[in-house]
DNA sequence: CGCCAAAATACAATCGATTGTATTTTAATA
DNA sequence: TATTAAAATACAATCGATTGTATTTTGGCG
């Protein structure tokens, strides 16, 4: 017995014509007479024909599909980026396969294998916290599959990326704390194999330096930046022999963890400690006090990265050109850091 | 010129053997001698061979891929459901294509077409707010592609679904408000084409009835349950000629919108109005006062739905059996509704 | 009516892997 | 050594759509 799937051959046989004509008709080729097209289209609808993209893609060696790898889709930044990616891709007739590395290098590698096996036309990647070797990306390169990093990129030379200026944003965030009269400012940083966290740390340090505030090693704590880490880190800070009155966190999640703990033990924000986060998660505007943070438009970053990738895909020359696009961020000032009356 | 893709034929030619043997070796078939397998595997690695799943899937008419359609991945409930789906699918060697309908029926239909064209082995669906006709689901049925609804299901007879008892949960939420001495309880409901919102409304009504509290039409407002709706709806409620002292929202997002507005205009929660939401979004535990809500484990629901689907896929008999699995929920009591001292 | 170019359609190879069947090789036994 | 069953490998069709080339059909014109 046969599967009940309708193919162009079935349609051809029923109509007593050749399957190549059916194929061309369904693709609206000018080589088929309108009368024939009508006949074929009618019959195709009647039979509920639905093209088998596996066959089509195999023959054309083109899938009109992009792979997207993000650490986790539940992060507001990433889900907005995905929204931007989908919009840009959809506009050009591309589909998107969304995958989560869940911060695991192993999963990231395995996802790339799957994407390659499925012959996606290109890949958008924001790397995991564990990602320290880049073999899997080299593999994409060898297979001539274009890819673009966004947000969490890595430091390999020949790639395109869409990022923000982490150094500058972190500098601004720290500067803001200084302007709010913080003098002992702690920093919760992320895994140092990620460029973004390295750069945020550098920005923090540079601001201190510029304002002649001594840098103290023990005020910087690197972690995975989960909510739990917020409480853990802040406890460490509070046990230090000097009073910390400012905190710049490399993401909002860890900042929120810290705020929750500080509230619980009765430390006042921003009076006792002024806090700034990074990313502008949904929660950040809701928490009390609302969290001052760096807003980065995930949607825009996703869109731009996708357009860059699509450009590479359709334009062989551009595959060799490696661009870095920097998207603007802005500091959103909220209660968690505002200790000074604003003057008009 | 040829593409630079390595195929089993290339490997076969180099080694002077037949491609069928290469294929069998790579699939670890007992029909190939170990010595030959070793030779083939070595060469395959050397050349960076990566199977073309398009070809393989086409031949086998099996993709080991599940389609997932959710309204939007940024909702905590859905991203946890996806995590559960991925885990269950991954365990059985299945991949997952995640798609967002963005609450649009048209997109939902188009996604289903794409999934069919890509010959997914099964589909998991949580329908959009606009979904009022079910032709596209019938299409899946005709094509013999098994599918399972989760959370937002629809009322067609021959399907399997994994849901919660919305009626019961809503009853419990409303009852809780009553126990907290609310006597005029408003309800923010969702689109009435969705079963879940119909049932939550029914549960609300049943609780009032049971406690002999008069039901008032004007205290029920249906909307899309976005954050904006929260403020809009609560304004309407406040303009009514009687004092409302309780609010049960069909999701957390609209509840949070309402809370923000109420805080802004100085109405006290829970003293003036006690509020209960539905879904337990991340934000709900962070907002002040923390939101009492119904917790539904997205992860578990996703897992169960996936296992049900995989069962149907691998077990032809089960395709005809239609089950409804009901997953337990629980009420998380937080500050937004607690107006009465707890007794030990 | 016959000729010819253009239009329409048919033929057949192809994409890369899988798999049932046929053939060859191996090795064990008489 | 000859025989033979079992093991290993080769052959060839197939999945369904696409596409370059070949063939047929159409219709316009002298």
Short mmCIF file of N, CA and C (backbone and C1' of nucleotides) in Angstrom, two decimals, chain A residues 7-8 20 23-24 27 31 49 59, chain D residues 14-22:
data_model
loop_
_atom_site.label_atom_id
_atom_site.label_comp_id
_atom_site.label_asym_id
_atom_site.label_seq_id
_atom_site.Cartn_x
_atom_site.Cartn_y
_atom_site.Cartn_z
N UNK A 7 0.93 13.56 -4.44
CA UNK A 7 2.14 14.12 -5.05
C UNK A 7 1.81 14.73 -6.40
N UNK A 8 2.78 15.42 -6.95
CA UNK A 8 2.53 15.99 -8.28
C UNK A 8 2.31 14.88 -9.30
N UNK A 20 6.19 17.15 -14.66
CA UNK A 20 6.99 18.36 -14.75
C UNK A 20 6.10 19.57 -15.02
N UNK A 23 4.49 20.48 -11.78
CA UNK A 23 5.43 21.21 -10.94
C UNK A 23 5.53 22.66 -11.38
N UNK A 24 5.68 22.84 -12.69
CA UNK A 24 5.84 24.21 -13.19
C UNK A 24 4.56 25.02 -12.97
N UNK A 27 4.30 26.21 -9.50
CA UNK A 27 5.25 27.28 -9.23
C UNK A 27 5.02 28.48 -10.12
N UNK A 31 6.04 28.96 -18.45
CA UNK A 31 6.11 27.93 -19.49
C UNK A 31 4.83 27.10 -19.59
N UNK A 49 -3.56 18.85 -2.10
CA UNK A 49 -2.12 18.71 -2.32
C UNK A 49 -1.35 19.71 -1.47
N UNK A 59 16.16 18.88 -3.79
CA UNK A 59 16.48 19.13 -5.21
C UNK A 59 17.13 20.49 -5.40
P DT D 14 10.74 1.49 -8.40
"O5'" DT D 14 10.89 2.47 -7.16
"C5'" DT D 14 10.91 1.94 -5.83
"C4'" DT D 14 11.23 3.04 -4.87
"C3'" DT D 14 10.51 4.37 -5.16
"O3'" DT D 14 9.53 4.57 -4.16
"C1'" DT D 14 12.79 4.68 -4.51
P DC D 15 8.29 5.51 -4.47
"O5'" DC D 15 8.49 6.70 -3.43
"C5'" DC D 15 8.74 6.45 -2.05
"C4'" DC D 15 9.36 7.68 -1.46
"C3'" DC D 15 8.82 8.97 -2.05
"O3'" DC D 15 7.78 9.46 -1.23
"C1'" DC D 15 11.23 8.99 -1.83
P DG D 16 6.41 9.94 -1.96
"O5'" DG D 16 6.81 11.35 -2.59
"C5'" DG D 16 7.04 12.44 -1.73
"C4'" DG D 16 7.55 13.59 -2.55
"C3'" DG D 16 6.64 14.03 -3.69
"O3'" DG D 16 6.45 15.42 -3.54
"C1'" DG D 16 8.85 13.75 -4.46
P DA D 17 5.60 16.30 -4.51
"O5'" DA D 17 6.73 17.22 -5.13
"C5'" DA D 17 7.48 18.03 -4.23
"C4'" DA D 17 8.71 18.54 -4.93
"C3'" DA D 17 8.44 19.48 -6.10
"O3'" DA D 17 9.11 20.70 -5.83
"C1'" DA D 17 10.01 17.78 -6.70
P DT D 18 9.01 21.94 -6.79
"O5'" DT D 18 10.31 21.77 -7.69
"C5'" DT D 18 11.57 21.78 -7.05
"C4'" DT D 18 12.66 21.58 -8.07
"C3'" DT D 18 12.66 22.56 -9.25
"O3'" DT D 18 13.98 23.07 -9.32
"C1'" DT D 18 12.87 20.35 -10.03
P DT D 19 14.32 24.43 -10.07
"O5'" DT D 19 14.90 23.90 -11.46
"C5'" DT D 19 16.07 23.10 -11.47
"C4'" DT D 19 16.31 22.57 -12.88
"C3'" DT D 19 15.97 23.58 -14.00
"O3'" DT D 19 16.96 23.48 -14.99
"C1'" DT D 19 14.86 21.58 -14.38
P DG D 20 17.51 24.78 -15.64
"O5'" DG D 20 18.37 24.15 -16.85
"C5'" DG D 20 19.39 23.19 -16.55
"C4'" DG D 20 19.46 22.17 -17.68
"C3'" DG D 20 19.46 22.77 -19.08
"O3'" DG D 20 20.37 22.03 -19.91
"C1'" DG D 20 17.60 21.31 -18.83
P DT D 21 20.54 22.40 -21.44
"O5'" DT D 21 19.59 21.32 -22.13
"C5'" DT D 21 19.89 19.93 -21.98
"C4'" DT D 21 18.85 19.11 -22.73
"C3'" DT D 21 18.67 19.49 -24.20
"O3'" DT D 21 18.66 18.29 -24.96
"C1'" DT D 21 16.59 19.42 -23.12
P DA D 22 18.62 18.33 -26.53
"O5'" DA D 22 17.26 17.53 -26.79
"C5'" DA D 22 17.05 16.29 -26.11
"C4'" DA D 22 15.62 15.85 -26.38
"C3'" DA D 22 15.20 15.96 -27.84
"O3'" DA D 22 14.48 14.78 -28.19
"C1'" DA D 22 13.72 17.22 -26.50
#
